[in-house]
Amino acid sequence: MMEVLIINLSRATERMAFQERQMEALGLAYTRLNASDVQATTQYPATYWNTWERPLLDTEKACFLSHQRAWAQIVAGDKPALVLEDDAFLSPDTPALLELLQSVKGIDFLTLETRGRKKLLASKQKEQEKKLGIRRIYQDRSGAAAYVLWPKGARKLLRRARTRTGLADAIICAAYELEAFQADPALAIQIDQCEFYGLVPPIQTRSTIATDSQLAGIWEGRSTSERLHFRIKRLLSQLRMGIRFVSKAAISERRYVNPAQQRSFDT
């Protein structure tokens, strides 16, 4: 069975307990990957962290480093692995797909997740893709809670991470060099999306997405030149996404990906 890496902070014991129950129910063996804490972010200079389109919170930096550790482990192991954040809620169909994917070639990255936002997907599927229930994805907007990553894809992401930082999902979504695919229907959501999809959350979690007040706070003390720097980064990112959309318009469709049936777990 494919290796499963679960990113988890040592203090997030309830989340890890949930993942242990989920892995047992799905029959998946896993490795807990100790998540980076905010102290780890101080090893890198401000110039490194200022390469995204806005200043990053320390928690966002730590999450980015945690995913980098997972990518490095996949490269070292030389086999694909399922990377999970500790609030990923999986479909019971996940193990069957993981078993099939181990022998599949030509894929760098496969997201299992959906998060209530439209994605730019191939309008047609190849025969193998139909059998697997996956579809080529050309532009995603968010989500790094559940994805399968091949060593080739991990190397591409690590190369990108040498000079670029950002939210972990934003870095992945911007990596157009990946041969990226989407599980369709999706086989994972984050627990904070349960209510949106009409599902009962297996545990109560607090979202790690930055609040408006936190985002407002990151601009305090920033000079006019710094603000302009980030604004230009933002505009260039939006322009790049627009070019991507236009370049794939003839072979793609922009739509929501619905989740497969989920199961609930005892809390």
mmCIF file of N, CA and C in Angstrom, residues 6-106:
data_model
loop_
_atom_site.group_PDB
_atom_site.id
_atom_site.type_symbol
_atom_site.label_atom_id
_atom_site.label_comp_id
_atom_site.label_asym_id
_atom_site.label_seq_id
_atom_site.Cartn_x
_atom_site.Cartn_y
_atom_site.Cartn_z
ATOM 1 N N ILE A 6 1.372 12.038 7.455
ATOM 2 C CA ILE A 6 0.421 12.923 8.111
ATOM 3 C C ILE A 6 1.189 14.030 8.823
ATOM 4 N N ILE A 7 0.990 15.266 8.370
ATOM 5 C CA ILE A 7 1.647 16.427 8.974
ATOM 6 C C ILE A 7 0.864 16.837 10.210
ATOM 7 N N ASN A 8 1.543 16.853 11.356
ATOM 8 C CA ASN A 8 0.835 17.090 12.613
ATOM 9 C C ASN A 8 1.750 17.746 13.637
ATOM 10 N N LEU A 9 1.271 18.829 14.245
ATOM 11 C CA LEU A 9 1.971 19.445 15.369
ATOM 12 C C LEU A 9 1.812 18.573 16.608
ATOM 13 N N SER A 10 2.846 18.476 17.389
ATOM 14 C CA SER A 10 2.811 17.593 18.557
ATOM 15 C C SER A 10 1.700 17.961 19.532
ATOM 16 N N ARG A 11 1.356 19.252 19.608
ATOM 17 C CA ARG A 11 0.302 19.666 20.547
ATOM 18 C C ARG A 11 -1.107 19.422 20.013
ATOM 19 N N ALA A 12 -1.237 19.095 18.727
ATOM 20 C CA ALA A 12 -2.561 18.868 18.130
ATOM 21 C C ALA A 12 -2.955 17.403 18.306
ATOM 22 N N THR A 13 -3.137 17.014 19.563
ATOM 23 C CA THR A 13 -3.368 15.601 19.881
ATOM 24 C C THR A 13 -4.742 15.107 19.435
ATOM 25 N N GLU A 14 -5.761 15.983 19.508
ATOM 26 C CA GLU A 14 -7.105 15.554 19.100
ATOM 27 C C GLU A 14 -7.146 15.271 17.602
ATOM 28 N N ARG A 15 -6.489 16.112 16.841
ATOM 29 C CA ARG A 15 -6.446 15.893 15.389
ATOM 30 C C ARG A 15 -5.725 14.590 15.061
ATOM 31 N N MET A 16 -4.613 14.336 15.757
ATOM 32 C CA MET A 16 -3.869 13.115 15.470
ATOM 33 C C MET A 16 -4.664 11.888 15.887
ATOM 34 N N ALA A 17 -5.390 11.984 16.985
ATOM 35 C CA ALA A 17 -6.234 10.859 17.406
ATOM 36 C C ALA A 17 -7.295 10.569 16.352
ATOM 37 N N PHE A 18 -7.868 11.634 15.781
ATOM 38 C CA PHE A 18 -8.830 11.440 14.698
ATOM 39 C C PHE A 18 -8.174 10.748 13.508
ATOM 40 N N GLN A 19 -6.995 11.190 13.128
ATOM 41 C CA GLN A 19 -6.325 10.576 11.984
ATOM 42 C C GLN A 19 -5.990 9.108 12.243
ATOM 43 N N GLU A 20 -5.626 8.783 13.470
ATOM 44 C CA GLU A 20 -5.360 7.383 13.805
ATOM 45 C C GLU A 20 -6.604 6.531 13.605
ATOM 46 N N ARG A 21 -7.750 7.042 14.037
ATOM 47 C CA ARG A 21 -9.009 6.311 13.851
ATOM 48 C C ARG A 21 -9.348 6.202 12.365
ATOM 49 N N GLN A 22 -9.134 7.304 11.629
ATOM 50 C CA GLN A 22 -9.447 7.313 10.204
ATOM 51 C C GLN A 22 -8.559 6.332 9.445
ATOM 52 N N MET A 23 -7.268 6.326 9.743
ATOM 53 C CA MET A 23 -6.351 5.414 9.063
ATOM 54 C C MET A 23 -6.696 3.952 9.367
ATOM 55 N N GLU A 24 -7.063 3.672 10.612
ATOM 56 C CA GLU A 24 -7.448 2.308 10.975
ATOM 57 C C GLU A 24 -8.710 1.894 10.223
ATOM 58 N N ALA A 25 -9.696 2.799 10.150
ATOM 59 C CA ALA A 25 -10.951 2.488 9.466
ATOM 60 C C ALA A 25 -10.728 2.240 7.976
ATOM 61 N N LEU A 26 -9.777 2.969 7.381
ATOM 62 C CA LEU A 26 -9.500 2.830 5.943
ATOM 63 C C LEU A 26 -8.456 1.763 5.646
ATOM 64 N N GLY A 27 -7.836 1.212 6.677
ATOM 65 C CA GLY A 27 -6.819 0.184 6.475
ATOM 66 C C GLY A 27 -5.531 0.726 5.888
ATOM 67 N N LEU A 28 -5.172 1.962 6.245
ATOM 68 C CA LEU A 28 -3.978 2.602 5.707
ATOM 69 C C LEU A 28 -2.899 2.703 6.776
ATOM 70 N N ALA A 29 -1.693 2.264 6.422
ATOM 71 C CA ALA A 29 -0.542 2.473 7.295
ATOM 72 C C ALA A 29 -0.037 3.890 7.071
ATOM 73 N N TYR A 30 0.507 4.497 8.111
ATOM 74 C CA TYR A 30 0.889 5.900 7.990
ATOM 75 C C TYR A 30 2.138 6.181 8.808
ATOM 76 N N THR A 31 2.747 7.321 8.493
ATOM 77 C CA THR A 31 3.856 7.869 9.271
ATOM 78 C C THR A 31 3.465 9.275 9.699
ATOM 79 N N ARG A 32 3.597 9.557 10.975
ATOM 80 C CA ARG A 32 3.351 10.925 11.450
ATOM 81 C C ARG A 32 4.600 11.758 11.178
ATOM 82 N N LEU A 33 4.404 12.883 10.495
ATOM 83 C CA LEU A 33 5.495 13.801 10.173
ATOM 84 C C LEU A 33 5.357 15.019 11.088
ATOM 85 N N ASN A 34 6.287 15.165 12.003
ATOM 86 C CA ASN A 34 6.199 16.257 12.961
ATOM 87 C C ASN A 34 6.259 17.597 12.243
ATOM 88 N N ALA A 35 5.202 18.381 12.385
ATOM 89 C CA ALA A 35 5.120 19.657 11.674
ATOM 90 C C ALA A 35 6.126 20.651 12.234
ATOM 91 N N SER A 36 6.620 21.514 11.371
ATOM 92 C CA SER A 36 7.519 22.587 11.801
ATOM 93 C C SER A 36 6.744 23.589 12.645
ATOM 94 N N ASP A 37 7.400 24.150 13.664
ATOM 95 C CA ASP A 37 6.766 25.208 14.440
ATOM 96 C C ASP A 37 7.339 26.553 14.004
ATOM 97 N N VAL A 38 6.817 27.615 14.574
ATOM 98 C CA VAL A 38 7.195 28.947 14.111
ATOM 99 C C VAL A 38 8.670 29.246 14.352
ATOM 100 N N GLN A 39 9.294 28.568 15.308
ATOM 101 C CA GLN A 39 10.712 28.806 15.570
ATOM 102 C C GLN A 39 11.573 28.416 14.370
ATOM 103 N N ALA A 40 11.120 27.418 13.627
ATOM 104 C CA ALA A 40 11.894 26.958 12.471
ATOM 105 C C ALA A 40 11.974 28.013 11.375
ATOM 106 N N THR A 41 11.024 28.924 11.371
ATOM 107 C CA THR A 41 10.988 29.935 10.299
ATOM 108 C C THR A 41 12.103 30.955 10.434
ATOM 109 N N THR A 42 12.677 31.092 11.635
ATOM 110 C CA THR A 42 13.715 32.101 11.867
ATOM 111 C C THR A 42 15.045 31.709 11.227
ATOM 112 N N GLN A 43 15.151 30.478 10.732
ATOM 113 C CA GLN A 43 16.384 30.032 10.071
ATOM 114 C C GLN A 43 16.550 30.670 8.689
ATOM 115 N N TYR A 44 15.491 31.293 8.200
ATOM 116 C CA TYR A 44 15.509 31.857 6.850
ATOM 117 C C TYR A 44 15.404 33.372 6.923
ATOM 118 N N PRO A 45 16.090 34.089 6.032
ATOM 119 C CA PRO A 45 16.060 35.554 6.074
ATOM 120 C C PRO A 45 14.730 36.114 5.589
ATOM 121 N N ALA A 46 14.472 37.365 5.933
ATOM 122 C CA ALA A 46 13.232 38.028 5.519
ATOM 123 C C ALA A 46 13.115 38.092 4.004
ATOM 124 N N THR A 47 14.255 38.194 3.318
ATOM 125 C CA THR A 47 14.218 38.260 1.853
ATOM 126 C C THR A 47 13.612 36.999 1.253
ATOM 127 N N TYR A 48 13.808 35.871 1.923
ATOM 128 C CA TYR A 48 13.223 34.619 1.449
ATOM 129 C C TYR A 48 11.711 34.633 1.630
ATOM 130 N N TRP A 49 11.262 35.059 2.806
ATOM 131 C CA TRP A 49 9.831 35.037 3.099
ATOM 132 C C TRP A 49 9.052 36.112 2.347
ATOM 133 N N ASN A 50 9.733 37.113 1.843
ATOM 134 C CA ASN A 50 9.045 38.201 1.141
ATOM 135 C C ASN A 50 8.934 37.974 -0.362
ATOM 136 N N THR A 51 8.999 36.731 -0.770
ATOM 137 C CA THR A 51 8.916 36.427 -2.206
ATOM 138 C C THR A 51 7.498 36.111 -2.657
ATOM 139 N N TRP A 52 6.542 36.133 -1.724
ATOM 140 C CA TRP A 52 5.160 35.893 -2.131
ATOM 141 C C TRP A 52 4.446 37.218 -2.323
ATOM 142 N N GLU A 53 3.138 37.179 -2.550
ATOM 143 C CA GLU A 53 2.395 38.386 -2.918
ATOM 144 C C GLU A 53 1.861 39.177 -1.726
ATOM 145 N N ARG A 54 2.093 38.706 -0.534
ATOM 146 C CA ARG A 54 1.810 39.459 0.688
ATOM 147 C C ARG A 54 2.713 38.907 1.782
ATOM 148 N N PRO A 55 2.901 39.653 2.879
ATOM 149 C CA PRO A 55 3.660 39.111 4.007
ATOM 150 C C PRO A 55 2.964 37.865 4.568
ATOM 151 N N LEU A 56 3.753 36.915 5.003
ATOM 152 C CA LEU A 56 3.213 35.677 5.547
ATOM 153 C C LEU A 56 3.190 35.716 7.067
ATOM 154 N N LEU A 57 2.142 35.143 7.647
ATOM 155 C CA LEU A 57 2.117 34.923 9.084
ATOM 156 C C LEU A 57 3.126 33.838 9.444
ATOM 157 N N ASP A 58 3.612 33.837 10.667
ATOM 158 C CA ASP A 58 4.582 32.825 11.078
ATOM 159 C C ASP A 58 4.002 31.418 10.966
ATOM 160 N N THR A 59 2.723 31.272 11.269
ATOM 161 C CA THR A 59 2.088 29.954 11.151
ATOM 162 C C THR A 59 2.039 29.490 9.695
ATOM 163 N N GLU A 60 1.848 30.415 8.774
ATOM 164 C CA GLU A 60 1.834 30.068 7.347
ATOM 165 C C GLU A 60 3.226 29.656 6.879
ATOM 166 N N LYS A 61 4.234 30.339 7.385
ATOM 167 C CA LYS A 61 5.614 29.971 7.053
ATOM 168 C C LYS A 61 5.918 28.556 7.550
ATOM 169 N N ALA A 62 5.497 28.266 8.777
ATOM 170 C CA ALA A 62 5.757 26.950 9.354
ATOM 171 C C ALA A 62 5.053 25.852 8.575
ATOM 172 N N CYS A 63 3.825 26.121 8.131
ATOM 173 C CA CYS A 63 3.093 25.139 7.319
ATOM 174 C C CYS A 63 3.822 24.869 6.011
ATOM 175 N N PHE A 64 4.325 25.916 5.390
ATOM 176 C CA PHE A 64 5.082 25.778 4.149
ATOM 177 C C PHE A 64 6.314 24.899 4.366
ATOM 178 N N LEU A 65 7.040 25.117 5.468
ATOM 179 C CA LEU A 65 8.219 24.302 5.765
ATOM 180 C C LEU A 65 7.839 22.852 6.030
ATOM 181 N N SER A 66 6.683 22.624 6.653
ATOM 182 C CA SER A 66 6.227 21.256 6.926
ATOM 183 C C SER A 66 5.996 20.492 5.630
ATOM 184 N N HIS A 67 5.367 21.156 4.664
ATOM 185 C CA HIS A 67 5.149 20.494 3.376
ATOM 186 C C HIS A 67 6.468 20.248 2.660
ATOM 187 N N GLN A 68 7.411 21.169 2.779
ATOM 188 C CA GLN A 68 8.727 20.945 2.183
ATOM 189 C C GLN A 68 9.378 19.687 2.750
ATOM 190 N N ARG A 69 9.225 19.463 4.048
ATOM 191 C CA ARG A 69 9.784 18.259 4.670
ATOM 192 C C ARG A 69 9.149 17.000 4.075
ATOM 193 N N ALA A 70 7.850 17.060 3.829
ATOM 194 C CA ALA A 70 7.173 15.919 3.207
ATOM 195 C C ALA A 70 7.704 15.682 1.797
ATOM 196 N N TRP A 71 7.906 16.763 1.027
ATOM 197 C CA TRP A 71 8.428 16.623 -0.328
ATOM 198 C C TRP A 71 9.823 15.997 -0.315
ATOM 199 N N ALA A 72 10.658 16.435 0.616
ATOM 200 C CA ALA A 72 12.012 15.900 0.709
ATOM 201 C C ALA A 72 11.984 14.417 1.064
ATOM 202 N N GLN A 73 11.055 14.023 1.919
ATOM 203 C CA GLN A 73 10.954 12.613 2.302
ATOM 204 C C GLN A 73 10.504 11.761 1.119
ATOM 205 N N ILE A 74 9.633 12.294 0.290
ATOM 206 C CA ILE A 74 9.181 11.552 -0.896
ATOM 207 C C ILE A 74 10.326 11.382 -1.883
ATOM 208 N N VAL A 75 11.117 12.410 -2.085
ATOM 209 C CA VAL A 75 12.275 12.309 -2.970
ATOM 210 C C VAL A 75 13.240 11.242 -2.456
ATOM 211 N N ALA A 76 13.471 11.228 -1.162
ATOM 212 C CA ALA A 76 14.396 10.268 -0.573
ATOM 213 C C ALA A 76 13.873 8.840 -0.687
ATOM 214 N N GLY A 77 12.544 8.681 -0.588
ATOM 215 C CA GLY A 77 11.960 7.344 -0.649
ATOM 216 C C GLY A 77 11.773 6.820 -2.053
ATOM 217 N N ASP A 78 11.748 7.714 -3.038
ATOM 218 C CA ASP A 78 11.661 7.360 -4.452
ATOM 219 C C ASP A 78 10.369 6.620 -4.817
ATOM 220 N N LYS A 79 9.284 6.866 -4.067
ATOM 221 C CA LYS A 79 7.971 6.301 -4.382
ATOM 222 C C LYS A 79 6.917 7.368 -4.093
ATOM 223 N N PRO A 80 5.766 7.295 -4.762
ATOM 224 C CA PRO A 80 4.708 8.264 -4.456
ATOM 225 C C PRO A 80 4.180 8.068 -3.045
ATOM 226 N N ALA A 81 3.650 9.130 -2.477
ATOM 227 C CA ALA A 81 3.068 9.062 -1.138
ATOM 228 C C ALA A 81 1.867 9.990 -1.069
ATOM 229 N N LEU A 82 0.945 9.648 -0.185
ATOM 230 C CA LEU A 82 -0.189 10.514 0.107
ATOM 231 C C LEU A 82 0.199 11.437 1.253
ATOM 232 N N VAL A 83 0.139 12.731 1.017
ATOM 233 C CA VAL A 83 0.452 13.733 2.041
ATOM 234 C C VAL A 83 -0.858 14.281 2.590
ATOM 235 N N LEU A 84 -1.008 14.221 3.907
ATOM 236 C CA LEU A 84 -2.230 14.689 4.560
ATOM 237 C C LEU A 84 -1.898 15.720 5.616
ATOM 238 N N GLU A 85 -2.673 16.815 5.656
ATOM 239 C CA GLU A 85 -2.700 17.645 6.837
ATOM 240 C C GLU A 85 -3.625 16.963 7.831
ATOM 241 N N ASP A 86 -3.460 17.261 9.109
ATOM 242 C CA ASP A 86 -4.148 16.463 10.126
ATOM 243 C C ASP A 86 -5.639 16.742 10.262
ATOM 244 N N ASP A 87 -6.174 17.638 9.420
ATOM 245 C CA ASP A 87 -7.625 17.853 9.398
ATOM 246 C C ASP A 87 -8.238 17.394 8.082
ATOM 247 N N ALA A 88 -7.543 16.513 7.369
ATOM 248 C CA ALA A 88 -8.077 15.966 6.118
ATOM 249 C C ALA A 88 -9.092 14.864 6.430
ATOM 250 N N PHE A 89 -10.238 14.914 5.761
ATOM 251 C CA PHE A 89 -11.332 13.963 5.951
ATOM 252 C C PHE A 89 -11.494 13.204 4.645
ATOM 253 N N LEU A 90 -11.255 11.898 4.675
ATOM 254 C CA LEU A 90 -11.144 11.107 3.452
ATOM 255 C C LEU A 90 -12.384 10.276 3.159
ATOM 256 N N SER A 91 -12.595 10.050 1.877
ATOM 257 C CA SER A 91 -13.644 9.143 1.417
ATOM 258 C C SER A 91 -13.198 7.694 1.618
ATOM 259 N N PRO A 92 -14.135 6.785 1.858
ATOM 260 C CA PRO A 92 -13.782 5.363 1.951
ATOM 261 C C PRO A 92 -13.255 4.796 0.639
ATOM 262 N N ASP A 93 -13.411 5.541 -0.474
ATOM 263 C CA ASP A 93 -12.880 5.077 -1.760
ATOM 264 C C ASP A 93 -11.385 5.348 -1.915
ATOM 265 N N THR A 94 -10.791 6.062 -0.955
ATOM 266 C CA THR A 94 -9.391 6.466 -1.076
ATOM 267 C C THR A 94 -8.424 5.284 -1.194
ATOM 268 N N PRO A 95 -8.492 4.263 -0.336
ATOM 269 C CA PRO A 95 -7.506 3.177 -0.425
ATOM 270 C C PRO A 95 -7.479 2.483 -1.788
ATOM 271 N N ALA A 96 -8.640 2.300 -2.398
ATOM 272 C CA ALA A 96 -8.682 1.628 -3.706
ATOM 273 C C ALA A 96 -7.940 2.446 -4.757
ATOM 274 N N LEU A 97 -8.116 3.760 -4.740
ATOM 275 C CA LEU A 97 -7.410 4.600 -5.699
ATOM 276 C C LEU A 97 -5.912 4.580 -5.434
ATOM 277 N N LEU A 98 -5.510 4.655 -4.175
ATOM 278 C CA LEU A 98 -4.087 4.636 -3.847
ATOM 279 C C LEU A 98 -3.417 3.364 -4.348
ATOM 280 N N GLU A 99 -4.115 2.255 -4.243
ATOM 281 C CA GLU A 99 -3.567 0.979 -4.713
ATOM 282 C C GLU A 99 -3.335 1.012 -6.218
ATOM 283 N N LEU A 100 -4.281 1.571 -6.955
ATOM 284 C CA LEU A 100 -4.148 1.644 -8.410
ATOM 285 C C LEU A 100 -3.049 2.613 -8.836
ATOM 286 N N LEU A 101 -2.883 3.694 -8.083
ATOM 287 C CA LEU A 101 -1.943 4.741 -8.485
ATOM 288 C C LEU A 101 -0.486 4.317 -8.390
ATOM 289 N N GLN A 102 -0.192 3.305 -7.626
ATOM 290 C CA GLN A 102 1.200 2.918 -7.418
ATOM 291 C C GLN A 102 1.899 2.502 -8.708
ATOM 292 N N SER A 103 1.127 2.019 -9.667
ATOM 293 C CA SER A 103 1.732 1.564 -10.921
ATOM 294 C C SER A 103 1.486 2.530 -12.078
ATOM 295 N N VAL A 104 0.888 3.684 -11.787
ATOM 296 C CA VAL A 104 0.569 4.653 -12.834
ATOM 297 C C VAL A 104 1.780 5.527 -13.133
ATOM 298 N N LYS A 105 2.028 5.768 -14.407
ATOM 299 C CA LYS A 105 3.140 6.610 -14.837
ATOM 300 C C LYS A 105 2.605 7.932 -15.405
ATOM 301 N N GLY A 106 3.500 8.915 -15.483
ATOM 302 C CA GLY A 106 3.156 10.166 -16.148
ATOM 303 C C GLY A 106 2.393 11.161 -15.305
#
